mmCIF file of C-alpha atoms in Angstrom:
data_model
loop_
_atom_site.group_PDB
_atom_site.id
_atom_site.type_symbol
_atom_site.label_atom_id
_atom_site.label_comp_id
_atom_site.label_asym_id
_atom_site.label_seq_id
_atom_site.Cartn_x
_atom_site.Cartn_y
_atom_site.Cartn_z
ATOM 1 C CA UNK A 1 26.611 16.236 120.719
ATOM 2 C CA UNK A 2 27.468 19.183 118.599
ATOM 3 C CA UNK A 3 30.254 17.433 116.726
ATOM 4 C CA UNK A 4 27.591 15.473 114.807
ATOM 5 C CA UNK A 5 26.812 18.674 112.871
ATOM 6 C CA UNK A 6 30.365 19.278 111.657
ATOM 7 C CA UNK A 7 30.477 17.039 108.618
ATOM 8 C CA UNK A 8 27.198 18.331 107.236
ATOM 9 C CA UNK A 9 29.659 20.593 105.422
ATOM 10 C CA UNK A 10 30.446 17.482 103.391
ATOM 11 C CA UNK A 11 27.636 14.942 103.735
ATOM 12 C CA UNK A 12 23.990 14.607 104.748
ATOM 13 C CA UNK A 13 23.302 12.441 107.787
ATOM 14 C CA UNK A 14 19.787 11.079 108.357
ATOM 15 C CA UNK A 15 18.526 10.471 111.884
ATOM 16 C CA UNK A 16 15.515 8.479 113.007
ATOM 17 C CA UNK A 17 12.311 10.362 113.860
ATOM 18 C CA UNK A 18 10.630 10.211 117.255
ATOM 19 C CA UNK A 19 7.089 9.027 117.702
ATOM 20 C CA UNK A 20 5.154 12.221 118.406
ATOM 21 C CA UNK A 21 1.869 10.616 119.371
ATOM 22 C CA UNK A 22 0.112 12.595 122.112
ATOM 23 C CA UNK A 23 3.204 14.647 122.850
ATOM 24 C CA UNK A 24 2.786 18.276 123.821
ATOM 25 C CA UNK A 25 4.970 21.355 123.989
ATOM 26 C CA UNK A 26 6.262 22.016 127.489
ATOM 27 C CA UNK A 27 6.305 25.609 128.743
ATOM 28 C CA UNK A 28 8.655 27.177 131.295
ATOM 29 C CA UNK A 29 8.508 30.790 132.531
ATOM 30 C CA UNK A 30 10.284 32.906 135.101
ATOM 31 C CA UNK A 31 7.442 34.178 137.322
ATOM 32 C CA UNK A 32 3.784 33.569 138.160
ATOM 33 C CA UNK A 33 3.017 37.207 139.030
ATOM 34 C CA UNK A 34 4.248 40.230 137.095
ATOM 35 C CA UNK A 35 3.636 43.971 136.960
ATOM 36 C CA UNK A 36 1.803 45.513 134.029
ATOM 37 C CA UNK A 37 4.144 46.145 131.068
ATOM 38 C CA UNK A 38 6.844 44.036 132.702
ATOM 39 C CA UNK A 39 8.785 41.581 130.560
ATOM 40 C CA UNK A 40 8.261 37.902 131.237
ATOM 41 C CA UNK A 41 10.553 35.244 129.750
ATOM 42 C CA UNK A 42 9.013 32.050 128.375
ATOM 43 C CA UNK A 43 10.658 28.908 126.954
ATOM 44 C CA UNK A 44 8.782 26.353 124.844
ATOM 45 C CA UNK A 45 10.381 22.883 124.759
ATOM 46 C CA UNK A 46 9.381 20.512 121.959
ATOM 47 C CA UNK A 47 10.466 16.827 121.892
ATOM 48 C CA UNK A 48 11.242 16.789 118.154
ATOM 49 C CA UNK A 49 13.984 17.849 115.746
ATOM 50 C CA UNK A 50 13.353 20.771 113.396
ATOM 51 C CA UNK A 51 15.636 20.777 110.352
ATOM 52 C CA UNK A 52 16.191 24.397 109.280
ATOM 53 C CA UNK A 53 12.470 25.144 109.822
ATOM 54 C CA UNK A 54 11.686 22.963 106.814
ATOM 55 C CA UNK A 55 9.390 20.685 108.804
ATOM 56 C CA UNK A 56 7.478 23.215 110.869
ATOM 57 C CA UNK A 57 4.923 25.982 110.619
ATOM 58 C CA UNK A 58 4.604 27.951 113.839
ATOM 59 C CA UNK A 59 1.734 30.048 115.148
ATOM 60 C CA UNK A 60 1.930 32.106 118.347
ATOM 61 C CA UNK A 61 -1.339 33.149 119.998
ATOM 62 C CA UNK A 62 -0.251 36.222 121.971
ATOM 63 C CA UNK A 63 -3.488 36.700 123.957
ATOM 64 C CA UNK A 64 -2.966 39.720 126.260
ATOM 65 C CA UNK A 65 0.775 40.045 125.703
ATOM 66 C CA UNK A 66 3.058 41.825 123.254
ATOM 67 C CA UNK A 67 6.069 39.972 121.863
ATOM 68 C CA UNK A 68 9.267 41.855 122.802
ATOM 69 C CA UNK A 69 11.939 39.413 121.639
ATOM 70 C CA UNK A 70 12.460 35.990 120.146
ATOM 71 C CA UNK A 71 12.361 33.342 119.147
ATOM 72 C CA UNK A 72 15.829 32.262 120.233
ATOM 73 C CA UNK A 73 16.214 28.690 119.034
ATOM 74 C CA UNK A 74 18.248 25.858 120.592
ATOM 75 C CA UNK A 75 18.478 22.185 119.652
ATOM 76 C CA UNK A 76 19.878 19.055 121.274
ATOM 77 C CA UNK A 77 19.910 15.310 120.653
ATOM 78 C CA UNK A 78 20.647 12.415 122.991
ATOM 79 C CA UNK A 79 22.253 9.264 121.623
ATOM 80 C CA UNK A 80 22.796 5.785 123.026
ATOM 81 C CA UNK A 81 24.608 2.939 121.250
ATOM 82 C CA UNK A 82 24.860 4.959 118.017
ATOM 83 C CA UNK A 83 21.096 5.592 117.993
ATOM 84 C CA UNK A 84 19.343 8.881 118.684
ATOM 85 C CA UNK A 85 17.011 8.241 121.605
ATOM 86 C CA UNK A 86 15.471 11.703 121.955
ATOM 87 C CA UNK A 87 15.449 15.186 120.495
ATOM 88 C CA UNK A 88 14.565 18.570 121.897
ATOM 89 C CA UNK A 89 14.038 21.867 120.117
ATOM 90 C CA UNK A 90 13.345 24.936 122.254
ATOM 91 C CA UNK A 91 12.065 28.402 121.369
ATOM 92 C CA UNK A 92 12.530 31.236 123.875
ATOM 93 C CA UNK A 93 10.630 34.538 123.844
ATOM 94 C CA UNK A 94 10.181 37.627 125.969
ATOM 95 C CA UNK A 95 6.657 39.034 126.295
ATOM 96 C CA UNK A 96 5.142 42.107 127.932
ATOM 97 C CA UNK A 97 1.770 41.921 129.700
ATOM 98 C CA UNK A 98 -0.698 44.617 128.550
ATOM 99 C CA UNK A 99 -3.860 43.722 130.532
ATOM 100 C CA UNK A 100 -4.448 43.330 134.281
ATOM 101 C CA UNK A 101 -5.730 40.219 135.982
ATOM 102 C CA UNK A 102 -5.282 36.532 135.379
ATOM 103 C CA UNK A 103 -3.930 36.213 131.845
ATOM 104 C CA UNK A 104 -3.156 33.216 129.685
ATOM 105 C CA UNK A 105 0.444 33.165 128.516
ATOM 106 C CA UNK A 106 1.008 33.131 124.744
ATOM 107 C CA UNK A 107 0.256 29.676 123.393
ATOM 108 C CA UNK A 108 2.531 28.145 120.761
ATOM 109 C CA UNK A 109 1.160 25.894 118.021
ATOM 110 C CA UNK A 110 3.490 23.940 115.731
ATOM 111 C CA UNK A 111 2.533 21.914 112.669
ATOM 112 C CA UNK A 112 5.089 19.114 112.446
ATOM 113 C CA UNK A 113 4.795 16.469 109.722
ATOM 114 C CA UNK A 114 1.012 16.782 109.626
ATOM 115 C CA UNK A 115 0.501 16.826 113.389
ATOM 116 C CA UNK A 116 -0.279 19.871 115.516
ATOM 117 C CA UNK A 117 1.708 20.211 118.728
ATOM 118 C CA UNK A 118 0.657 22.871 121.218
ATOM 119 C CA UNK A 119 1.722 24.307 124.537
ATOM 120 C CA UNK A 120 -0.718 23.903 127.450
ATOM 121 C CA UNK A 121 -2.915 26.755 128.653
ATOM 122 C CA UNK A 122 -0.850 28.444 131.359
ATOM 123 C CA UNK A 123 -1.749 31.529 133.370
ATOM 124 C CA UNK A 124 0.007 34.324 135.258
ATOM 125 C CA UNK A 125 -1.378 37.156 137.376
ATOM 126 C CA UNK A 126 -0.739 40.686 136.075
ATOM 127 C CA UNK A 127 -0.873 43.532 138.636
ATOM 128 C CA UNK A 128 -0.388 47.288 138.591
ATOM 129 C CA UNK A 129 0.309 47.958 142.233
ATOM 130 C CA UNK A 130 3.794 48.972 143.430
ATOM 131 C CA UNK A 131 2.973 47.570 146.872
ATOM 132 C CA UNK A 132 2.819 44.102 145.351
ATOM 133 C CA UNK A 133 6.427 43.022 145.332
ATOM 134 C CA UNK A 134 7.283 40.842 142.370
ATOM 135 C CA UNK A 135 10.565 38.993 142.715
ATOM 136 C CA UNK A 136 12.352 36.473 140.596
ATOM 137 C CA UNK A 137 14.892 34.079 141.996
ATOM 138 C CA UNK A 138 18.355 34.628 140.599
ATOM 139 C CA UNK A 139 21.374 32.365 140.360
ATOM 140 C CA UNK A 140 24.720 33.533 139.048
ATOM 141 C CA UNK A 141 26.050 31.845 135.896
ATOM 142 C CA UNK A 142 29.234 32.362 133.923
ATOM 143 C CA UNK A 143 28.661 32.896 130.219
ATOM 144 C CA UNK A 144 31.087 31.694 127.590
ATOM 145 C CA UNK A 145 34.129 29.473 127.882
ATOM 146 C CA UNK A 146 37.767 30.498 127.557
ATOM 147 C CA UNK A 147 40.466 28.204 126.198
ATOM 148 C CA UNK A 148 43.724 28.530 124.263
ATOM 149 C CA UNK A 149 45.223 26.606 121.337
ATOM 150 C CA UNK A 150 48.243 27.264 119.143
ATOM 151 C CA UNK A 151 48.188 27.173 115.320
ATOM 152 C CA UNK A 152 51.100 26.945 112.855
ATOM 153 C CA UNK A 153 52.005 30.280 111.260
ATOM 154 C CA UNK A 154 50.785 29.132 107.840
ATOM 155 C CA UNK A 155 47.256 28.617 109.235
ATOM 156 C CA UNK A 156 44.792 31.376 110.046
ATOM 157 C CA UNK A 157 41.423 31.581 111.787
ATOM 158 C CA UNK A 158 38.400 31.402 109.546
ATOM 159 C CA UNK A 159 34.612 30.982 109.800
ATOM 160 C CA UNK A 160 31.719 29.403 107.963
ATOM 161 C CA UNK A 161 32.728 25.748 108.265
ATOM 162 C CA UNK A 162 30.319 24.941 111.074
ATOM 163 C CA UNK A 163 28.173 27.134 113.307
ATOM 164 C CA UNK A 164 28.927 25.030 116.400
ATOM 165 C CA UNK A 165 32.698 25.435 116.179
ATOM 166 C CA UNK A 166 34.488 27.511 118.794
ATOM 167 C CA UNK A 167 37.509 28.016 116.519
ATOM 168 C CA UNK A 168 37.961 27.223 112.823
ATOM 169 C CA UNK A 169 41.272 27.377 110.984
ATOM 170 C CA UNK A 170 42.544 26.944 107.440
ATOM 171 C CA UNK A 171 45.411 27.213 104.995
ATOM 172 C CA UNK A 172 43.759 27.747 101.635
ATOM 173 C CA UNK A 173 46.960 27.347 99.635
ATOM 174 C CA UNK A 174 47.545 23.925 101.240
ATOM 175 C CA UNK A 175 43.868 22.865 101.158
ATOM 176 C CA UNK A 176 43.977 22.344 104.932
ATOM 177 C CA UNK A 177 40.964 22.868 107.193
ATOM 178 C CA UNK A 178 40.195 22.332 110.848
ATOM 179 C CA UNK A 179 37.770 23.031 113.648
ATOM 180 C CA UNK A 180 37.475 22.763 117.440
ATOM 181 C CA UNK A 181 34.204 22.085 119.254
ATOM 182 C CA UNK A 182 33.862 21.987 123.017
ATOM 183 C CA UNK A 183 31.252 20.479 125.323
ATOM 184 C CA UNK A 184 31.416 21.368 129.004
ATOM 185 C CA UNK A 185 30.664 18.495 131.345
ATOM 186 C CA UNK A 186 28.075 20.644 133.102
ATOM 187 C CA UNK A 187 26.138 21.257 129.863
ATOM 188 C CA UNK A 188 26.365 17.602 128.871
ATOM 189 C CA UNK A 189 24.881 16.611 132.221
ATOM 190 C CA UNK A 190 22.076 19.151 131.808
ATOM 191 C CA UNK A 191 21.169 17.619 128.428
ATOM 192 C CA UNK A 192 21.134 14.112 129.891
ATOM 193 C CA UNK A 193 24.521 12.989 128.585
ATOM 194 C CA UNK A 194 27.104 11.837 131.110
ATOM 195 C CA UNK A 195 30.493 10.258 130.422
ATOM 196 C CA UNK A 196 32.605 8.510 133.014
ATOM 197 C CA UNK A 197 35.849 8.946 131.041
ATOM 198 C CA UNK A 198 37.329 10.091 127.741
ATOM 199 C CA UNK A 199 37.059 6.468 126.550
ATOM 200 C CA UNK A 200 33.298 6.604 127.113
ATOM 201 C CA UNK A 201 33.041 9.975 125.356
ATOM 202 C CA UNK A 202 34.978 8.728 122.306
ATOM 203 C CA UNK A 203 33.359 5.295 122.052
ATOM 204 C CA UNK A 204 31.105 6.096 119.099
ATOM 205 C CA UNK A 205 32.755 9.316 117.955
ATOM 206 C CA UNK A 206 34.195 8.190 114.620
ATOM 207 C CA UNK A 207 31.136 6.152 113.670
ATOM 208 C CA UNK A 208 28.901 9.134 114.419
ATOM 209 C CA UNK A 209 31.035 11.366 112.191
ATOM 210 C CA UNK A 210 30.974 9.026 109.238
ATOM 211 C CA UNK A 211 27.613 7.342 109.656
ATOM 212 C CA UNK A 212 26.644 5.446 106.481
ATOM 213 C CA UNK A 213 29.937 6.401 104.848
ATOM 214 C CA UNK A 214 32.753 4.097 103.756
ATOM 215 C CA UNK A 215 35.815 4.909 105.812
ATOM 216 C CA UNK A 216 39.114 3.535 107.005
ATOM 217 C CA UNK A 217 39.925 4.293 110.622
ATOM 218 C CA UNK A 218 42.895 3.450 112.802
ATOM 219 C CA UNK A 219 42.471 2.149 116.337
ATOM 220 C CA UNK A 220 42.123 5.108 118.726
ATOM 221 C CA UNK A 221 45.155 5.851 120.897
ATOM 222 C CA UNK A 222 44.560 7.102 124.459
ATOM 223 C CA UNK A 223 47.161 8.773 126.644
ATOM 224 C CA UNK A 224 47.621 11.409 129.342
ATOM 225 C CA UNK A 225 49.866 14.472 129.399
ATOM 226 C CA UNK A 226 49.929 16.343 132.679
ATOM 227 C CA UNK A 227 46.333 16.727 133.860
ATOM 228 C CA UNK A 228 44.764 16.322 130.405
ATOM 229 C CA UNK A 229 43.562 13.074 128.816
ATOM 230 C CA UNK A 230 43.881 12.734 125.031
ATOM 231 C CA UNK A 231 42.616 10.501 122.234
ATOM 232 C CA UNK A 232 43.638 10.583 118.585
ATOM 233 C CA UNK A 233 42.807 8.507 115.512
ATOM 234 C CA UNK A 234 43.366 8.644 111.747
ATOM 235 C CA UNK A 235 40.442 8.374 109.336
ATOM 236 C CA UNK A 236 40.436 8.375 105.544
ATOM 237 C CA UNK A 237 37.336 8.952 103.457
ATOM 238 C CA UNK A 238 36.703 9.116 99.706
ATOM 239 C CA UNK A 239 34.488 12.047 98.725
ATOM 240 C CA UNK A 240 32.525 10.865 95.691
ATOM 241 C CA UNK A 241 31.335 14.368 94.778
ATOM 242 C CA UNK A 242 34.830 15.824 94.644
ATOM 243 C CA UNK A 243 36.351 12.519 93.496
ATOM 244 C CA UNK A 244 39.106 12.905 96.048
ATOM 245 C CA UNK A 245 40.274 11.023 99.124
ATOM 246 C CA UNK A 246 40.801 12.979 102.345
ATOM 247 C CA UNK A 247 42.695 12.330 105.553
ATOM 248 C CA UNK A 248 41.035 13.330 108.821
ATOM 249 C CA UNK A 249 42.897 13.697 112.090
ATOM 250 C CA UNK A 250 40.369 13.366 114.914
ATOM 251 C CA UNK A 251 41.484 14.206 118.432
ATOM 252 C CA UNK A 252 39.768 14.652 121.786
ATOM 253 C CA UNK A 253 41.126 16.362 124.891
ATOM 254 C CA UNK A 254 39.491 15.972 128.292
ATOM 255 C CA UNK A 255 40.238 18.610 130.902
ATOM 256 C CA UNK A 256 38.731 18.859 134.375
ATOM 257 C CA UNK A 257 35.609 20.632 133.084
ATOM 258 C CA UNK A 258 35.409 20.114 129.332
ATOM 259 C CA UNK A 259 35.685 17.766 126.358
ATOM 260 C CA UNK A 260 37.284 19.293 123.238
ATOM 261 C CA UNK A 261 36.944 17.652 119.814
ATOM 262 C CA UNK A 262 39.563 18.549 117.201
ATOM 263 C CA UNK A 263 38.976 17.782 113.512
ATOM 264 C CA UNK A 264 41.644 18.569 110.902
ATOM 265 C CA UNK A 265 41.573 17.401 107.297
ATOM 266 C CA UNK A 266 43.688 17.549 104.155
ATOM 267 C CA UNK A 267 43.925 15.601 100.870
ATOM 268 C CA UNK A 268 45.246 12.119 101.644
ATOM 269 C CA UNK A 269 48.506 12.591 99.730
ATOM 270 C CA UNK A 270 49.514 15.352 102.198
ATOM 271 C CA UNK A 271 48.846 13.343 105.355
ATOM 272 C CA UNK A 272 52.505 12.846 106.274
ATOM 273 C CA UNK A 273 53.242 16.541 105.698
ATOM 274 C CA UNK A 274 50.611 17.883 108.088
ATOM 275 C CA UNK A 275 49.788 15.174 110.661
ATOM 276 C CA UNK A 276 52.476 16.295 113.132
ATOM 277 C CA UNK A 277 51.092 19.839 113.064
ATOM 278 C CA UNK A 278 47.549 18.540 113.621
ATOM 279 C CA UNK A 279 48.830 16.681 116.676
ATOM 280 C CA UNK A 280 50.535 19.793 118.028
ATOM 281 C CA UNK A 281 47.289 21.763 117.727
ATOM 282 C CA UNK A 282 45.560 19.107 119.836
ATOM 283 C CA UNK A 283 48.331 19.005 122.462
ATOM 284 C CA UNK A 284 48.399 22.820 122.778
ATOM 285 C CA UNK A 285 44.970 23.017 124.466
ATOM 286 C CA UNK A 286 44.807 25.002 127.722
ATOM 287 C CA UNK A 287 41.775 26.089 129.720
#
């Protein structure tokens, strides 16, 4: 889940590496026949994790296509019992066919830790005849996700804490920071993660946040308000680099469609001053 990226702002977390033996890049595209100079959208799915492009060198053999856009990069990881069971990194492009006939789609080659991964040879038919009707199947999707939370007046929205956050907030003068990440149940199911309840979702949450770190955590408290299920827990952690102990308020809200993870933190000596406000931010969620 995305929340595993949040504390990279503070620590480095090391995951296990998949066995890549004989694995190949999968390719998905939106049509098997296209008109000359028509854009075709291609997605390359790779069963590995790329860390900031440090591990990979990519080569794209365009063949009889021009690259119009891309790559757009997405990444996901599936965990079970605190262990990452699989990764997937995907690169999406748009190409334009420039030659008629049966043409091989651009082939992607990736050098990953000394091993070359490649997409299979895949072909489409390129025509230049208006009488040949080329259609793509369409399904309507809703982009984005709208929700509301309330912040104390002394806090303001900010950015730069974590790229996966939907909302980030801070009070610089009080050394207070916070972030909200959401995961829709539909997207979780699409990535192979399903949770029967908020208890299931939260089972390994704190351990995942503070993997390999010394921490003190309270027993999670679960409760329901209206139609929303909540979880909250207190965690304290000593940051050796900054030689300071911090208090983290970790909360989760489950609505009909979405799980929201709330993380707020402050120096430990200010816990009692700000905890009630952190709770109110969590309870204010509406979608």
